[in-house]
CSV table of C-alpha atoms in Angstrom, one decimal:
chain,number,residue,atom,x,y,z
A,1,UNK,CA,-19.7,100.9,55.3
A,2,UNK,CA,-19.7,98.3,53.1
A,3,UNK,CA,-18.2,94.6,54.0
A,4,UNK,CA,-16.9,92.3,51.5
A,5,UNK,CA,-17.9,89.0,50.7
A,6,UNK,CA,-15.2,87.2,52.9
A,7,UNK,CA,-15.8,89.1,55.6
A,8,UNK,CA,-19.7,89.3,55.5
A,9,UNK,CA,-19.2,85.3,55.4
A,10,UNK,CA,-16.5,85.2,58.6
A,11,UNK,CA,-19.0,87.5,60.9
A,12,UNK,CA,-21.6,84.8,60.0
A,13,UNK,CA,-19.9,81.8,60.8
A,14,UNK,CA,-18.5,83.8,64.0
A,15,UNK,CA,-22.4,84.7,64.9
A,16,UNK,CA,-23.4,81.4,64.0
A,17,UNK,CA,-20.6,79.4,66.2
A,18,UNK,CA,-21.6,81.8,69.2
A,19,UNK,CA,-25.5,81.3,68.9
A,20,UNK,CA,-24.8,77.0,68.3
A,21,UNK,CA,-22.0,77.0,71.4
A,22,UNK,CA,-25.2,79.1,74.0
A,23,UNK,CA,-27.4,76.8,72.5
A,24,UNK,CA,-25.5,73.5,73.2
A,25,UNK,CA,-24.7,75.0,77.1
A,26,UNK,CA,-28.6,75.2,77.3
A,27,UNK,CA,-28.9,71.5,76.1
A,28,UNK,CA,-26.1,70.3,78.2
A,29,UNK,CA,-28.0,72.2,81.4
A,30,UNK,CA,-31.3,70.9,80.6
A,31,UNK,CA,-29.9,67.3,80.6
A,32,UNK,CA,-27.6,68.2,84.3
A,33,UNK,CA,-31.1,69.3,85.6
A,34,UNK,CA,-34.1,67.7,84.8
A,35,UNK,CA,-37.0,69.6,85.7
A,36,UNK,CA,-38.5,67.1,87.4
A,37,UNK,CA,-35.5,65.9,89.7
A,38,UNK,CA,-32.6,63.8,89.5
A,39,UNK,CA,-31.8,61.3,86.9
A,40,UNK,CA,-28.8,59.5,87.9
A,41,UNK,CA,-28.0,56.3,86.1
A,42,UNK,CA,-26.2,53.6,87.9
A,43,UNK,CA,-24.1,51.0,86.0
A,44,UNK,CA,-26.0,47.8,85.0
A,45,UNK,CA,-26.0,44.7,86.6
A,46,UNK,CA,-26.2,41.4,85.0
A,47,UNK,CA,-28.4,38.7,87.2
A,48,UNK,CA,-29.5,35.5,86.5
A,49,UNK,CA,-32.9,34.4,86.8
A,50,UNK,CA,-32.5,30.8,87.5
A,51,UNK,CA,-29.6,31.7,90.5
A,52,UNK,CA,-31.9,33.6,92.9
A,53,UNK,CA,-33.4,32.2,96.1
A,54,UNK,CA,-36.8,31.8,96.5
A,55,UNK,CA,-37.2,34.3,99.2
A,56,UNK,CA,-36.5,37.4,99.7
A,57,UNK,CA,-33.8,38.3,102.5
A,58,UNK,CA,-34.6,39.0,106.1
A,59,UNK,CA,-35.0,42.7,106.4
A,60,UNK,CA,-36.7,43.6,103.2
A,61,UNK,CA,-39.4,46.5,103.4
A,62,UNK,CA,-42.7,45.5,102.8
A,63,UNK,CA,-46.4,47.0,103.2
A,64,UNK,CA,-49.6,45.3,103.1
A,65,UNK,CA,-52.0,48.0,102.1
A,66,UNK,CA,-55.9,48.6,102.1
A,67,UNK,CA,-57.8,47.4,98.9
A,68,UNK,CA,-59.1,50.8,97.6
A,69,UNK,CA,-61.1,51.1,94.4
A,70,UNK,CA,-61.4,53.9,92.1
A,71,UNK,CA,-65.1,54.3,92.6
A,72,UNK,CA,-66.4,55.1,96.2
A,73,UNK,CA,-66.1,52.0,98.2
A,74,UNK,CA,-70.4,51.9,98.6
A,75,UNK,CA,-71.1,51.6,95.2
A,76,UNK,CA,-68.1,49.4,94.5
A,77,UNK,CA,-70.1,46.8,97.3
A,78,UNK,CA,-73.4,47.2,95.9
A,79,UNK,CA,-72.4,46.6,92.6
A,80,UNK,CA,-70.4,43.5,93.6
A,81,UNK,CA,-73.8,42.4,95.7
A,82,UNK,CA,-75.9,43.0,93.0
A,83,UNK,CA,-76.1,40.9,89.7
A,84,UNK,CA,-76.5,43.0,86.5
A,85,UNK,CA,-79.4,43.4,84.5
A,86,UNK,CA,-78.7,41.1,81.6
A,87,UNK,CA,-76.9,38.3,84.0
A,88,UNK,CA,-77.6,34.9,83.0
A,89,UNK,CA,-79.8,34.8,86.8
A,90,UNK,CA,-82.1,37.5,85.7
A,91,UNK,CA,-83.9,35.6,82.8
A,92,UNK,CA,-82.9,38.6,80.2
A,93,UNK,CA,-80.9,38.4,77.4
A,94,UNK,CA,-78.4,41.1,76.2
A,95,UNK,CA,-78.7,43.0,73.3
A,96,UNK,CA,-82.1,42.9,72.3
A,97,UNK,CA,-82.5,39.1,72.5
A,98,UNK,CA,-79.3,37.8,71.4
A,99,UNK,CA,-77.3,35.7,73.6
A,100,UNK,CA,-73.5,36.5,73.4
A,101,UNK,CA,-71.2,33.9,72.4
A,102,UNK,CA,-69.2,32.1,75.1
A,103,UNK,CA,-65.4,32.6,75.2
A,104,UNK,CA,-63.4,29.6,74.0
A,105,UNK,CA,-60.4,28.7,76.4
A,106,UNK,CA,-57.5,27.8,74.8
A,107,UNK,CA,-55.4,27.3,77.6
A,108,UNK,CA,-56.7,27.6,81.4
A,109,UNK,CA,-54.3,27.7,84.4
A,110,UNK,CA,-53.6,29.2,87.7
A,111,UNK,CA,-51.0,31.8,87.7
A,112,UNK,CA,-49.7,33.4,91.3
A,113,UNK,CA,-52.1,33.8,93.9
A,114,UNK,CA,-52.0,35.5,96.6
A,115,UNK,CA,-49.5,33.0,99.0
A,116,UNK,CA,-47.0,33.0,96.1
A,117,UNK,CA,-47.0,36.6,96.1
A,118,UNK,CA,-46.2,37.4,99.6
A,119,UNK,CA,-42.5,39.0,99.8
A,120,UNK,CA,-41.0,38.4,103.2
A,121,UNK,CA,-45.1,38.3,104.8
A,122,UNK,CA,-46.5,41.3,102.5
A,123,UNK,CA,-49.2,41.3,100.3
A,124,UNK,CA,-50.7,44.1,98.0
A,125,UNK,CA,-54.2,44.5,97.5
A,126,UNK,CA,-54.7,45.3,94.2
A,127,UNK,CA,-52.3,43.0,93.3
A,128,UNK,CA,-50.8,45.3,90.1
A,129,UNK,CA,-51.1,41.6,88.3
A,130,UNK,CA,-49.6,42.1,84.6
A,131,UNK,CA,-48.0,39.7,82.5
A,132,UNK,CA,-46.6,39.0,78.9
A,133,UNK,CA,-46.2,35.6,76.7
A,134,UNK,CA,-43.8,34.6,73.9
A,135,UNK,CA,-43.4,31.5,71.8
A,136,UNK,CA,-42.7,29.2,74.6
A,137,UNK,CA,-43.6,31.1,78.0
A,138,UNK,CA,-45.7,33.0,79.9
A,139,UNK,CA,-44.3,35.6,83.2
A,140,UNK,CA,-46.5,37.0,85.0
A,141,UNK,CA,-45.9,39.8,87.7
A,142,UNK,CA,-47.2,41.4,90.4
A,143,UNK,CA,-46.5,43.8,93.3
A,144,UNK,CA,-44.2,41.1,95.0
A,145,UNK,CA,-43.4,38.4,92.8
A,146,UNK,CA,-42.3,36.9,89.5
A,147,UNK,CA,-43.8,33.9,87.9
A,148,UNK,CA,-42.5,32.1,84.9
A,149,UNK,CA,-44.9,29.7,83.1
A,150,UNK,CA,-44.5,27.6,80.2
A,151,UNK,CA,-46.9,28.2,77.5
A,152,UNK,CA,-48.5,24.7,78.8
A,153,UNK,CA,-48.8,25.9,82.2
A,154,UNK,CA,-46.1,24.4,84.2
A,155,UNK,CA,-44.9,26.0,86.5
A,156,UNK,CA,-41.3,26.4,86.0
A,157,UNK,CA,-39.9,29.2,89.0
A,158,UNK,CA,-41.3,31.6,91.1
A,159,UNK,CA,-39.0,34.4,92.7
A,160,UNK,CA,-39.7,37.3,94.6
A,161,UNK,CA,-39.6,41.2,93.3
A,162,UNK,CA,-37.5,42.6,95.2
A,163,UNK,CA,-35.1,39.5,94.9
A,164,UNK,CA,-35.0,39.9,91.5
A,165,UNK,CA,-34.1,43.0,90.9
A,166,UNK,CA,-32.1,42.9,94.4
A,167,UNK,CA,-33.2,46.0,96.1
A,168,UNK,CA,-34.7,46.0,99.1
A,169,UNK,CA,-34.3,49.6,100.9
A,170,UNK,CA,-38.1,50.2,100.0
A,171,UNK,CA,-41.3,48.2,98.8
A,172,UNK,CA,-41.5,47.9,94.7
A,173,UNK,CA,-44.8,49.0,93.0
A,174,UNK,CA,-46.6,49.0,89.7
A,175,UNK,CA,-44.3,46.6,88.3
A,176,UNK,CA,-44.7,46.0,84.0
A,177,UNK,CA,-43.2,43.5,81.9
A,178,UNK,CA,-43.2,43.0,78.2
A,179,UNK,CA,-41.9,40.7,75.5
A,180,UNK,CA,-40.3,42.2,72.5
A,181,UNK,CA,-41.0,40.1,69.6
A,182,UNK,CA,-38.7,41.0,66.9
A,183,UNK,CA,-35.4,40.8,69.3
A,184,UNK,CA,-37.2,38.3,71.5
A,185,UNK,CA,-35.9,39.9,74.7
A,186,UNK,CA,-38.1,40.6,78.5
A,187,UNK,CA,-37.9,43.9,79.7
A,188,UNK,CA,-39.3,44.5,83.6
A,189,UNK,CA,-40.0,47.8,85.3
A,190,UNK,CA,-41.1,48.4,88.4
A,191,UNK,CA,-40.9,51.3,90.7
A,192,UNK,CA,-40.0,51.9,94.6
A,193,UNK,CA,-41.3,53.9,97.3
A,194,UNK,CA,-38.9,57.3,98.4
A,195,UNK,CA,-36.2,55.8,100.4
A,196,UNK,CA,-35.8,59.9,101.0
A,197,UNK,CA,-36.5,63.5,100.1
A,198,UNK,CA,-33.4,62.8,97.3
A,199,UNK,CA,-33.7,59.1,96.1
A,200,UNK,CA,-36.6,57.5,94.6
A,201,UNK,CA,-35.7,53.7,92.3
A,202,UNK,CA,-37.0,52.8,89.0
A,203,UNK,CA,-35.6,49.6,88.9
A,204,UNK,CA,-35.1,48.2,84.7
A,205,UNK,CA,-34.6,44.4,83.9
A,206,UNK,CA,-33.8,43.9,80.1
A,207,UNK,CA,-33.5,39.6,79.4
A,208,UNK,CA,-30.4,39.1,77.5
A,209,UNK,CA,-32.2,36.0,75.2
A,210,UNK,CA,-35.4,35.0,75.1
A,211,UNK,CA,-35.3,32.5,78.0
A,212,UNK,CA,-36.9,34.4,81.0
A,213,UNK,CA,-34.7,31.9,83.4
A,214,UNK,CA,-31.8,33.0,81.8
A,215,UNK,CA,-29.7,36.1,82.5
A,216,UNK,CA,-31.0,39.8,82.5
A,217,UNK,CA,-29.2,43.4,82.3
A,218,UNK,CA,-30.6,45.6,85.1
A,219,UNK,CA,-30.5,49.2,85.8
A,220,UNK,CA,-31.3,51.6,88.7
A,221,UNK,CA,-32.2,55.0,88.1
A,222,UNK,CA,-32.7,57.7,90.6
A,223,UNK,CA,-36.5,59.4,89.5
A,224,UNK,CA,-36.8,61.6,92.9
A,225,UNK,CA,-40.4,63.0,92.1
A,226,UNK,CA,-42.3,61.2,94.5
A,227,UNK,CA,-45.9,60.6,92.0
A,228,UNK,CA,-45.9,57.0,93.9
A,229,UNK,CA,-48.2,55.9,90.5
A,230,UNK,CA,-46.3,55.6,87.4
């Protein structure tokens, strides 16, 4: 049987509208059901930096866990008890005889230690320490708190992690922060441990100027996969 042209063309478009409509149901499923649990987006919250207290509420989870390095912990001591080769004590000189240069400090100052960091009487060994700097200041963040420096080194506010991002059902980990030049805005992550088999935070702070004292967007989201190590 031959077809004619307009029909040839309507079976297309019919096929084609079928194929595109299962194809779009797929999409839409994968995006219900991630495959690596639930996703679930909670409206932003707008916070301001400079409003906080400077501790965190009573009540707030904490853990204070063991220092464990990557390497086994007996040659991680030895090789903190013993001075390298090519050490300035040892009389050698690295790289066949050529002294490396020394590092020139621009700038040197003491960020958080390890009393600034305590949220609510926890500390974190490794402290996670990471930080980021822009025209005018420096933040630097760790397991349990939030330091904002100017690029002098003053000291301008110190709040705690889980205060600023104002969840405290579970101790926050890994936290990140960088500074996004062109739009000259902060954006923080860090994550939580499982408050449950179903709910697992990555908490989101995105600066809304370039004034880390100033006002930030946050989000929630629910990852659920339980890696505890993004």
């Amino acid at each position: 049987m031959q077809l004619s042209r307009k029909t040839f063309f309507s079976l297309t478009a019919l096929l084609f509208g079928v194929t595109a409509s299962g194809v779009n149901a797929q999409q839409k499923e994968a995006v219900k059901i991630p495959p690596t649990g639930k996703l679930e987006s909670r409206a932003a919250r707008v916070m301001d930096f400079s409003s906080l207290p400077d501790v965190a509420p009573e009540g707030t989870k904490v853990r204070t866990n063991p220092f464990r390095p990557t390497i086994p912990m007996s040659l991680y001591n030895r090789l903190k008890t013993t001075p390298p080769a090519n050490s300035a004590g040892s009389g050698k000189t690295a790289l066949g005889g050529i002294n490396p240069l020394a590092a020139t400090k621009i700038k040197l100052y003491e960020g958080l230690n390890q009393a600034q960091s305590a949220d609510s009487g926890g500390t974190w060994a490794p402290s996670d320490c990471n930080g980021a700097v822009s025209p005018a200041y420096y933040v630097e963040i760790t397991n349990a708190a939030v330091g904002v420096f100017t690029r002098g080194g003053t000291n301008k506010s110190i709040k705690p992690l889980s205060v600023f991002f104002g969840y405290t059902a579970q101790p926050l980990f890994d936290p990140h922060i960088k500074y996004d030049a062109v739009w000259g805005r902060w954006i923080v992550t860090a994550t939580a441990f499982p408050e449950d088999a179903d709910h697992m935070a990555l908490c989101i702070a995105i600066s809304t100027t370039s004034n880390p004292l100033g006002s930030y967007y946050q989000y929630r989201l629910n990852v659920a996969f339980h890696s505890n190590d993004f």
